[in-house]
Amino acid sequence: MSEMRVRTRGDRPRLQSILLSAILLISVERALSLSRVVRVCTNRNCRQAGGGPSLVHAFRSLLPPQTDKDDDGLTLSIEPSGCLSQCGRGPNVSFSTNGGGGGDDRLFTGVADVTTASAILDVVAPDIDFPIGLLVATSKIRESQRCVAPATRREGLLTEAITAMGGLERSFAFGFAHCLRADARLDLSDGEGALSDARVAVGVIPCEGKAWRVLSRCEEEAGSVSAAIDALYRWRRVDTMAATKASNEIARLRADASLSVE
């Protein structure tokens, strides 16, 4: 009996290691199997119905900071998409788990406002707490994008959005609101305020191409051509779809700089 006890104790570290490895493997498989993706159609019909890139931004703005990966390792991402069918009922949004590979798949039609987008996220991600401040802010952001009033109105709406996000300074919405307000302030000839906002935007949402594009405009307005070109390079890097446009802007700024030197 004594010999058996010694063997068991000797095997215990190895058994514990095997058990730990099995637990880690199960955790990884669970996270992968429960990855969640919301895809927003950006095709012409859905864009004309109020969807497209602006709706992608609305969904992203509703997400609290770092919900791309929560404490359980579950992921939730928002991605643009090609046609999801049902074109006459757009804007259309799909939801899938497991990367669309045999998981839970749903199609939502007629998603034209922030309230509906928020309701969809509540359904597909009930484990995530979506702060009311982000709903208020996203509604203001969306209104500013649709606003045909003077830039002063857009600036006011975006300032209200930023104010509503106390404690949410690392959220996509906070960065995106600063990006759009920088654009509005450029139209108001407030170059200093625009540059300050644009720098906040790229600090919070460095993967958003529009933020770098706006920063480039602000730096150019401030006379910092080299900084404007650097921002354009970052824009080109994070938004490959805009590579040609960014390259053309870089060439223009370089040409303008050469002429000014001559």
PDB file of C-alpha atoms in Angstrom:
ATOM      1  CA  MET A   1       0.000   0.000   0.000  1.00  0.00           C
ATOM      2  CA  SER A   2       2.831   2.367   0.860  1.00  0.00           C
ATOM      3  CA  GLU A   3       4.414   1.851  -2.567  1.00  0.00           C
ATOM      4  CA  MET A   4       1.100   2.655  -4.292  1.00  0.00           C
ATOM      5  CA  ARG A   5       0.832   5.959  -2.435  1.00  0.00           C
ATOM      6  CA  VAL A   6       4.306   7.004  -3.494  1.00  0.00           C
ATOM      7  CA  ARG A   7       3.521   6.296  -7.151  1.00  0.00           C
ATOM      8  CA  THR A   8       0.305   8.309  -6.984  1.00  0.00           C
ATOM      9  CA  ARG A   9       2.073  11.298  -5.500  1.00  0.00           C
ATOM     10  CA  GLY A  10       4.795  11.048  -8.134  1.00  0.00           C
ATOM     11  CA  ASP A  11       2.218  11.027 -10.924  1.00  0.00           C
ATOM     12  CA  ARG A  12       0.209  13.914  -9.507  1.00  0.00           C
ATOM     13  CA  PRO A  13       2.171  16.778 -11.170  1.00  0.00           C
ATOM     14  CA  ARG A  14       1.914  15.039 -14.543  1.00  0.00           C
ATOM     15  CA  LEU A  15      -1.827  14.439 -14.100  1.00  0.00           C
ATOM     16  CA  GLN A  16      -2.344  18.061 -13.066  1.00  0.00           C
ATOM     17  CA  SER A  17      -0.451  19.231 -16.153  1.00  0.00           C
ATOM     18  CA  ILE A  18      -2.612  17.043 -18.404  1.00  0.00           C
ATOM     19  CA  LEU A  19      -5.786  18.324 -16.738  1.00  0.00           C
ATOM     20  CA  LEU A  20      -4.686  21.970 -17.101  1.00  0.00           C
ATOM     21  CA  SER A  21      -3.899  21.423 -20.785  1.00  0.00           C
ATOM     22  CA  ALA A  22      -7.339  19.894 -21.334  1.00  0.00           C
ATOM     23  CA  ILE A  23      -9.047  22.840 -19.615  1.00  0.00           C
ATOM     24  CA  LEU A  24      -7.113  25.334 -21.750  1.00  0.00           C
ATOM     25  CA  LEU A  25      -7.972  23.425 -24.924  1.00  0.00           C
ATOM     26  CA  ILE A  26     -11.663  23.411 -24.042  1.00  0.00           C
ATOM     27  CA  SER A  27     -11.530  27.150 -23.326  1.00  0.00           C
ATOM     28  CA  VAL A  28      -9.923  27.898 -26.684  1.00  0.00           C
ATOM     29  CA  GLU A  29     -12.407  25.702 -28.552  1.00  0.00           C
ATOM     30  CA  ARG A  30     -15.293  27.396 -26.745  1.00  0.00           C
ATOM     31  CA  ALA A  31     -14.029  30.878 -27.629  1.00  0.00           C
ATOM     32  CA  LEU A  32     -13.551  29.945 -31.263  1.00  0.00           C
ATOM     33  CA  SER A  33     -16.900  28.222 -31.534  1.00  0.00           C
ATOM     34  CA  LEU A  34     -18.712  31.208 -30.049  1.00  0.00           C
ATOM     35  CA  SER A  35     -17.075  34.003 -32.032  1.00  0.00           C
ATOM     36  CA  ARG A  36     -19.822  36.390 -33.109  1.00  0.00           C
ATOM     37  CA  VAL A  37     -19.979  38.658 -36.120  1.00  0.00           C
ATOM     38  CA  VAL A  38     -22.501  41.324 -37.098  1.00  0.00           C
ATOM     39  CA  ARG A  39     -22.237  42.078 -40.821  1.00  0.00           C
ATOM     40  CA  VAL A  40     -23.748  45.256 -42.261  1.00  0.00           C
ATOM     41  CA  CYS A  41     -24.561  45.398 -45.964  1.00  0.00           C
ATOM     42  CA  THR A  42     -22.789  48.270 -47.733  1.00  0.00           C
ATOM     43  CA  ASN A  43     -24.154  47.637 -51.228  1.00  0.00           C
ATOM     44  CA  ARG A  44     -25.942  50.382 -53.170  1.00  0.00           C
ATOM     45  CA  ASN A  45     -29.566  49.564 -52.305  1.00  0.00           C
ATOM     46  CA  CYS A  46     -28.872  49.370 -48.577  1.00  0.00           C
ATOM     47  CA  ARG A  47     -26.802  52.567 -48.678  1.00  0.00           C
ATOM     48  CA  GLN A  48     -29.648  54.392 -50.364  1.00  0.00           C
ATOM     49  CA  ALA A  49     -32.041  53.099 -47.703  1.00  0.00           C
ATOM     50  CA  GLY A  50     -29.915  54.550 -44.900  1.00  0.00           C
ATOM     51  CA  GLY A  51     -27.390  51.761 -44.372  1.00  0.00           C
ATOM     52  CA  GLY A  52     -23.849  51.394 -45.669  1.00  0.00           C
ATOM     53  CA  PRO A  53     -20.686  52.644 -43.926  1.00  0.00           C
ATOM     54  CA  SER A  54     -22.582  55.046 -41.670  1.00  0.00           C
ATOM     55  CA  LEU A  55     -24.589  52.120 -40.260  1.00  0.00           C
ATOM     56  CA  VAL A  56     -21.359  50.158 -39.728  1.00  0.00           C
ATOM     57  CA  HIS A  57     -20.108  53.112 -37.684  1.00  0.00           C
ATOM     58  CA  ALA A  58     -23.389  53.221 -35.754  1.00  0.00           C
ATOM     59  CA  PHE A  59     -23.088  49.572 -34.710  1.00  0.00           C
ATOM     60  CA  ARG A  60     -19.454  50.055 -33.722  1.00  0.00           C
ATOM     61  CA  SER A  61     -20.336  53.184 -31.773  1.00  0.00           C
ATOM     62  CA  LEU A  62     -22.812  51.223 -29.673  1.00  0.00           C
ATOM     63  CA  LEU A  63     -20.094  48.846 -28.431  1.00  0.00           C
ATOM     64  CA  PRO A  64     -18.543  49.628 -25.053  1.00  0.00           C
ATOM     65  CA  PRO A  65     -14.731  49.672 -24.879  1.00  0.00           C
ATOM     66  CA  GLN A  66     -12.945  46.355 -25.508  1.00  0.00           C
ATOM     67  CA  THR A  67     -16.046  44.278 -26.207  1.00  0.00           C
ATOM     68  CA  ASP A  68     -14.221  42.747 -29.121  1.00  0.00           C
ATOM     69  CA  LYS A  69     -13.131  40.252 -26.455  1.00  0.00           C
ATOM     70  CA  ASP A  70     -14.950  39.892 -23.151  1.00  0.00           C
ATOM     71  CA  ASP A  71     -13.869  38.121 -19.968  1.00  0.00           C
ATOM     72  CA  ASP A  72     -14.984  34.725 -21.246  1.00  0.00           C
ATOM     73  CA  GLY A  73     -12.982  35.021 -24.453  1.00  0.00           C
ATOM     74  CA  LEU A  74     -16.119  35.452 -26.562  1.00  0.00           C
ATOM     75  CA  THR A  75     -15.723  37.832 -29.482  1.00  0.00           C
ATOM     76  CA  LEU A  76     -18.145  40.285 -31.045  1.00  0.00           C
ATOM     77  CA  SER A  77     -17.127  42.221 -34.129  1.00  0.00           C
ATOM     78  CA  ILE A  78     -18.870  44.529 -36.578  1.00  0.00           C
ATOM     79  CA  GLU A  79     -17.894  44.173 -40.233  1.00  0.00           C
ATOM     80  CA  PRO A  80     -19.032  45.639 -43.564  1.00  0.00           C
ATOM     81  CA  SER A  81     -20.519  43.117 -45.956  1.00  0.00           C
ATOM     82  CA  GLY A  82     -21.509  42.605 -49.551  1.00  0.00           C
ATOM     83  CA  CYS A  83     -25.100  41.916 -50.550  1.00  0.00           C
ATOM     84  CA  LEU A  84     -27.087  39.903 -47.993  1.00  0.00           C
ATOM     85  CA  SER A  85     -30.098  39.419 -50.344  1.00  0.00           C
ATOM     86  CA  GLN A  86     -33.555  40.837 -49.517  1.00  0.00           C
ATOM     87  CA  CYS A  87     -32.453  44.080 -51.216  1.00  0.00           C
ATOM     88  CA  GLY A  88     -35.962  45.509 -51.246  1.00  0.00           C
ATOM     89  CA  ARG A  89     -36.192  45.207 -47.452  1.00  0.00           C
ATOM     90  CA  GLY A  90     -32.917  46.889 -46.489  1.00  0.00           C
ATOM     91  CA  PRO A  91     -30.852  48.123 -44.848  1.00  0.00           C
ATOM     92  CA  ASN A  92     -29.914  44.525 -44.033  1.00  0.00           C
ATOM     93  CA  VAL A  93     -27.754  43.155 -41.249  1.00  0.00           C
ATOM     94  CA  SER A  94     -26.729  39.562 -40.592  1.00  0.00           C
ATOM     95  CA  PHE A  95     -25.514  37.874 -37.437  1.00  0.00           C
ATOM     96  CA  SER A  96     -23.550  34.672 -37.232  1.00  0.00           C
ATOM     97  CA  THR A  97     -21.643  32.671 -34.673  1.00  0.00           C
ATOM     98  CA  ASN A  98     -18.713  30.404 -35.360  1.00  0.00           C
ATOM     99  CA  GLY A  99     -17.701  32.670 -38.247  1.00  0.00           C
ATOM    100  CA  GLY A 100     -20.728  31.618 -40.249  1.00  0.00           C
ATOM    101  CA  GLY A 101     -19.569  28.014 -40.200  1.00  0.00           C
ATOM    102  CA  GLY A 102     -22.604  26.167 -38.996  1.00  0.00           C
ATOM    103  CA  GLY A 103     -23.404  28.331 -36.006  1.00  0.00           C
ATOM    104  CA  ASP A 104     -26.387  30.541 -35.306  1.00  0.00           C
ATOM    105  CA  ASP A 105     -27.216  32.632 -38.424  1.00  0.00           C
ATOM    106  CA  ARG A 106     -29.858  35.360 -38.563  1.00  0.00           C
ATOM    107  CA  LEU A 107     -30.850  38.106 -40.982  1.00  0.00           C
ATOM    108  CA  PHE A 108     -32.349  41.399 -39.835  1.00  0.00           C
ATOM    109  CA  THR A 109     -34.052  43.633 -42.403  1.00  0.00           C
ATOM    110  CA  GLY A 110     -35.086  47.287 -42.319  1.00  0.00           C
ATOM    111  CA  VAL A 111     -32.345  48.308 -39.876  1.00  0.00           C
ATOM    112  CA  ALA A 112     -32.368  52.041 -40.539  1.00  0.00           C
ATOM    113  CA  ASP A 113     -31.998  53.636 -37.095  1.00  0.00           C
ATOM    114  CA  VAL A 114     -29.846  53.469 -33.983  1.00  0.00           C
ATOM    115  CA  THR A 115     -32.657  52.161 -31.763  1.00  0.00           C
ATOM    116  CA  THR A 116     -33.114  49.110 -33.997  1.00  0.00           C
ATOM    117  CA  ALA A 117     -29.366  48.530 -34.139  1.00  0.00           C
ATOM    118  CA  SER A 118     -29.208  48.692 -30.344  1.00  0.00           C
ATOM    119  CA  ALA A 119     -32.072  46.197 -30.025  1.00  0.00           C
ATOM    120  CA  ILE A 120     -30.271  43.775 -32.350  1.00  0.00           C
ATOM    121  CA  LEU A 121     -27.117  43.916 -30.237  1.00  0.00           C
ATOM    122  CA  ASP A 122     -29.152  43.277 -27.093  1.00  0.00           C
ATOM    123  CA  VAL A 123     -30.564  40.136 -28.729  1.00  0.00           C
ATOM    124  CA  VAL A 124     -27.356  38.716 -30.189  1.00  0.00           C
ATOM    125  CA  ALA A 125     -25.066  39.658 -27.287  1.00  0.00           C
ATOM    126  CA  PRO A 126     -27.132  39.493 -24.080  1.00  0.00           C
ATOM    127  CA  ASP A 127     -23.967  38.969 -22.033  1.00  0.00           C
ATOM    128  CA  ILE A 128     -22.635  42.450 -22.885  1.00  0.00           C
ATOM    129  CA  ASP A 129     -23.719  45.552 -20.982  1.00  0.00           C
ATOM    130  CA  PHE A 130     -24.386  48.359 -23.467  1.00  0.00           C
ATOM    131  CA  PRO A 131     -24.275  51.694 -21.575  1.00  0.00           C
ATOM    132  CA  ILE A 132     -27.181  54.060 -22.180  1.00  0.00           C
ATOM    133  CA  GLY A 133     -24.660  56.847 -22.742  1.00  0.00           C
ATOM    134  CA  LEU A 134     -23.473  55.138 -25.909  1.00  0.00           C
ATOM    135  CA  LEU A 135     -27.027  54.871 -27.219  1.00  0.00           C
ATOM    136  CA  VAL A 136     -27.558  58.595 -26.640  1.00  0.00           C
ATOM    137  CA  ALA A 137     -24.191  59.468 -28.165  1.00  0.00           C
ATOM    138  CA  THR A 138     -24.641  57.206 -31.195  1.00  0.00           C
ATOM    139  CA  SER A 139     -28.039  58.773 -31.904  1.00  0.00           C
ATOM    140  CA  LYS A 140     -26.414  62.230 -31.874  1.00  0.00           C
ATOM    141  CA  ILE A 141     -23.580  61.029 -34.116  1.00  0.00           C
ATOM    142  CA  ARG A 142     -26.013  59.484 -36.577  1.00  0.00           C
ATOM    143  CA  GLU A 143     -28.094  62.682 -36.633  1.00  0.00           C
ATOM    144  CA  SER A 144     -24.990  64.768 -37.320  1.00  0.00           C
ATOM    145  CA  GLN A 145     -24.105  62.569 -40.297  1.00  0.00           C
ATOM    146  CA  ARG A 146     -27.559  63.088 -41.784  1.00  0.00           C
ATOM    147  CA  CYS A 147     -27.657  66.764 -40.948  1.00  0.00           C
ATOM    148  CA  VAL A 148     -27.762  69.195 -43.883  1.00  0.00           C
ATOM    149  CA  ALA A 149     -27.767  72.190 -41.547  1.00  0.00           C
ATOM    150  CA  PRO A 150     -24.712  74.460 -41.092  1.00  0.00           C
ATOM    151  CA  ALA A 151     -21.543  73.080 -39.537  1.00  0.00           C
ATOM    152  CA  THR A 152     -22.427  74.803 -36.271  1.00  0.00           C
ATOM    153  CA  ARG A 153     -25.355  72.399 -35.867  1.00  0.00           C
ATOM    154  CA  ARG A 154     -23.150  69.378 -36.561  1.00  0.00           C
ATOM    155  CA  GLU A 155     -20.551  70.612 -34.089  1.00  0.00           C
ATOM    156  CA  GLY A 156     -23.259  71.085 -31.446  1.00  0.00           C
ATOM    157  CA  LEU A 157     -24.661  67.576 -31.921  1.00  0.00           C
ATOM    158  CA  LEU A 158     -21.210  66.009 -31.704  1.00  0.00           C
ATOM    159  CA  THR A 159     -20.351  68.005 -28.590  1.00  0.00           C
ATOM    160  CA  GLU A 160     -23.553  66.676 -27.007  1.00  0.00           C
ATOM    161  CA  ALA A 161     -22.512  63.158 -28.033  1.00  0.00           C
ATOM    162  CA  ILE A 162     -19.081  63.532 -26.436  1.00  0.00           C
ATOM    163  CA  THR A 163     -20.597  64.939 -23.247  1.00  0.00           C
ATOM    164  CA  ALA A 164     -22.916  61.917 -22.994  1.00  0.00           C
ATOM    165  CA  MET A 165     -19.938  59.548 -22.902  1.00  0.00           C
ATOM    166  CA  GLY A 166     -18.458  60.284 -19.496  1.00  0.00           C
ATOM    167  CA  GLY A 167     -16.260  57.353 -18.489  1.00  0.00           C
ATOM    168  CA  LEU A 168     -16.331  55.895 -22.007  1.00  0.00           C
ATOM    169  CA  GLU A 169     -13.300  57.699 -23.390  1.00  0.00           C
ATOM    170  CA  ARG A 170     -11.840  54.503 -24.888  1.00  0.00           C
ATOM    171  CA  SER A 171     -14.957  53.614 -26.864  1.00  0.00           C
ATOM    172  CA  PHE A 172     -15.171  53.730 -30.653  1.00  0.00           C
ATOM    173  CA  ALA A 173     -17.997  56.268 -30.368  1.00  0.00           C
ATOM    174  CA  PHE A 174     -15.824  58.690 -28.389  1.00  0.00           C
ATOM    175  CA  GLY A 175     -13.077  58.616 -30.999  1.00  0.00           C
ATOM    176  CA  PHE A 176     -15.472  58.748 -33.937  1.00  0.00           C
ATOM    177  CA  ALA A 177     -17.391  61.716 -32.498  1.00  0.00           C
ATOM    178  CA  HIS A 178     -14.100  63.626 -32.194  1.00  0.00           C
ATOM    179  CA  CYS A 179     -13.245  62.689 -35.785  1.00  0.00           C
ATOM    180  CA  LEU A 180     -16.535  64.072 -37.098  1.00  0.00           C
ATOM    181  CA  ARG A 181     -16.340  67.167 -34.902  1.00  0.00           C
ATOM    182  CA  ALA A 182     -12.861  67.876 -36.267  1.00  0.00           C
ATOM    183  CA  ASP A 183     -14.372  67.788 -39.747  1.00  0.00           C
ATOM    184  CA  ALA A 184     -17.130  70.205 -38.696  1.00  0.00           C
ATOM    185  CA  ARG A 185     -14.633  72.551 -37.042  1.00  0.00           C
ATOM    186  CA  LEU A 186     -12.562  72.669 -40.207  1.00  0.00           C
ATOM    187  CA  ASP A 187     -15.684  73.910 -41.998  1.00  0.00           C
ATOM    188  CA  LEU A 188     -16.002  76.555 -39.273  1.00  0.00           C
ATOM    189  CA  SER A 189     -12.365  77.637 -39.774  1.00  0.00           C
ATOM    190  CA  ASP A 190     -11.511  76.489 -36.244  1.00  0.00           C
ATOM    191  CA  GLY A 191      -8.219  74.858 -37.196  1.00  0.00           C
ATOM    192  CA  GLU A 192      -6.861  74.624 -33.653  1.00  0.00           C
ATOM    193  CA  GLY A 193      -9.983  72.922 -32.305  1.00  0.00           C
ATOM    194  CA  ALA A 194     -10.150  70.622 -35.322  1.00  0.00           C
ATOM    195  CA  LEU A 195      -6.538  69.516 -34.912  1.00  0.00           C
ATOM    196  CA  SER A 196      -7.056  68.817 -31.210  1.00  0.00           C
ATOM    197  CA  ASP A 197     -10.127  66.683 -31.971  1.00  0.00           C
ATOM    198  CA  ALA A 198      -8.401  64.806 -34.796  1.00  0.00           C
ATOM    199  CA  ARG A 199      -5.478  63.888 -32.555  1.00  0.00           C
ATOM    200  CA  VAL A 200      -7.873  62.531 -29.941  1.00  0.00           C
ATOM    201  CA  ALA A 201      -9.622  60.511 -32.658  1.00  0.00           C
ATOM    202  CA  VAL A 202      -6.512  58.748 -33.976  1.00  0.00           C
ATOM    203  CA  GLY A 203      -5.436  58.028 -30.413  1.00  0.00           C
ATOM    204  CA  VAL A 204      -8.710  56.232 -29.640  1.00  0.00           C
ATOM    205  CA  ILE A 205      -9.537  54.647 -33.021  1.00  0.00           C
ATOM    206  CA  PRO A 206      -6.193  54.210 -34.832  1.00  0.00           C
ATOM    207  CA  CYS A 207      -7.678  51.562 -37.137  1.00  0.00           C
ATOM    208  CA  GLU A 208     -10.344  53.917 -38.524  1.00  0.00           C
ATOM    209  CA  GLY A 209      -9.172  55.340 -41.842  1.00  0.00           C
ATOM    210  CA  LYS A 210     -11.451  58.381 -41.719  1.00  0.00           C
ATOM    211  CA  ALA A 211      -9.715  59.576 -38.548  1.00  0.00           C
ATOM    212  CA  TRP A 212      -6.328  59.673 -40.295  1.00  0.00           C
ATOM    213  CA  ARG A 213      -7.808  61.366 -43.349  1.00  0.00           C
ATOM    214  CA  VAL A 214      -9.313  64.124 -41.206  1.00  0.00           C
ATOM    215  CA  LEU A 215      -6.049  64.485 -39.261  1.00  0.00           C
ATOM    216  CA  SER A 216      -4.228  64.953 -42.572  1.00  0.00           C
ATOM    217  CA  ARG A 217      -6.592  67.789 -43.519  1.00  0.00           C
ATOM    218  CA  CYS A 218      -6.072  69.416 -40.114  1.00  0.00           C
ATOM    219  CA  GLU A 219      -2.275  69.177 -40.322  1.00  0.00           C
ATOM    220  CA  GLU A 220      -2.330  70.618 -43.847  1.00  0.00           C
ATOM    221  CA  GLU A 221      -4.527  73.479 -42.654  1.00  0.00           C
ATOM    222  CA  ALA A 222      -2.015  74.119 -39.867  1.00  0.00           C
ATOM    223  CA  GLY A 223       0.827  74.233 -42.401  1.00  0.00           C
ATOM    224  CA  SER A 224       2.449  70.956 -41.299  1.00  0.00           C
ATOM    225  CA  VAL A 225       2.805  69.270 -44.680  1.00  0.00           C
ATOM    226  CA  SER A 226       5.106  66.490 -43.477  1.00  0.00           C
ATOM    227  CA  ALA A 227       2.672  65.611 -40.671  1.00  0.00           C
ATOM    228  CA  ALA A 228      -0.201  65.661 -43.172  1.00  0.00           C
ATOM    229  CA  ILE A 229       1.673  63.248 -45.434  1.00  0.00           C
ATOM    230  CA  ASP A 230       2.450  60.959 -42.488  1.00  0.00           C
ATOM    231  CA  ALA A 231      -1.273  60.860 -41.651  1.00  0.00           C
ATOM    232  CA  LEU A 232      -2.082  59.972 -45.263  1.00  0.00           C
ATOM    233  CA  TYR A 233       0.359  57.074 -45.127  1.00  0.00           C
ATOM    234  CA  ARG A 234      -1.428  55.815 -42.014  1.00  0.00           C
ATOM    235  CA  TRP A 235      -4.776  56.216 -43.772  1.00  0.00           C
ATOM    236  CA  ARG A 236      -3.518  54.169 -46.713  1.00  0.00           C
ATOM    237  CA  ARG A 237      -2.211  51.487 -44.384  1.00  0.00           C
ATOM    238  CA  VAL A 238      -5.405  50.978 -42.350  1.00  0.00           C
ATOM    239  CA  ASP A 239      -7.877  51.401 -45.226  1.00  0.00           C
ATOM    240  CA  THR A 240      -6.637  49.484 -48.268  1.00  0.00           C
ATOM    241  CA  MET A 241      -9.820  50.346 -50.170  1.00  0.00           C
ATOM    242  CA  ALA A 242      -8.739  53.994 -50.084  1.00  0.00           C
ATOM    243  CA  ALA A 243      -5.130  53.319 -51.134  1.00  0.00           C
ATOM    244  CA  THR A 244      -5.425  55.042 -54.522  1.00  0.00           C
ATOM    245  CA  LYS A 245      -7.126  58.112 -53.094  1.00  0.00           C
ATOM    246  CA  ALA A 246      -4.551  58.383 -50.302  1.00  0.00           C
ATOM    247  CA  SER A 247      -1.674  58.002 -52.769  1.00  0.00           C
ATOM    248  CA  ASN A 248      -3.110  60.762 -54.946  1.00  0.00           C
ATOM    249  CA  GLU A 249      -3.343  63.059 -51.927  1.00  0.00           C
ATOM    250  CA  ILE A 250       0.263  62.271 -50.974  1.00  0.00           C
ATOM    251  CA  ALA A 251       1.398  63.121 -54.510  1.00  0.00           C
ATOM    252  CA  ARG A 252      -0.568  66.394 -54.432  1.00  0.00           C
ATOM    253  CA  LEU A 253       0.948  67.484 -51.127  1.00  0.00           C
ATOM    254  CA  ARG A 254       4.453  66.642 -52.294  1.00  0.00           C
ATOM    255  CA  ALA A 255       3.919  68.573 -55.521  1.00  0.00           C
ATOM    256  CA  ASP A 256       2.572  71.583 -53.602  1.00  0.00           C
ATOM    257  CA  ALA A 257       5.548  71.448 -51.237  1.00  0.00           C
ATOM    258  CA  SER A 258       7.995  71.385 -54.171  1.00  0.00           C
ATOM    259  CA  LEU A 259       6.330  74.391 -55.802  1.00  0.00           C
ATOM    260  CA  SER A 260       6.442  76.367 -52.572  1.00  0.00           C
ATOM    261  CA  VAL A 261      10.186  75.667 -52.215  1.00  0.00           C
ATOM    262  CA  GLU A 262      10.869  76.824 -55.779  1.00  0.00           C
TER     263      GLU A 262
END
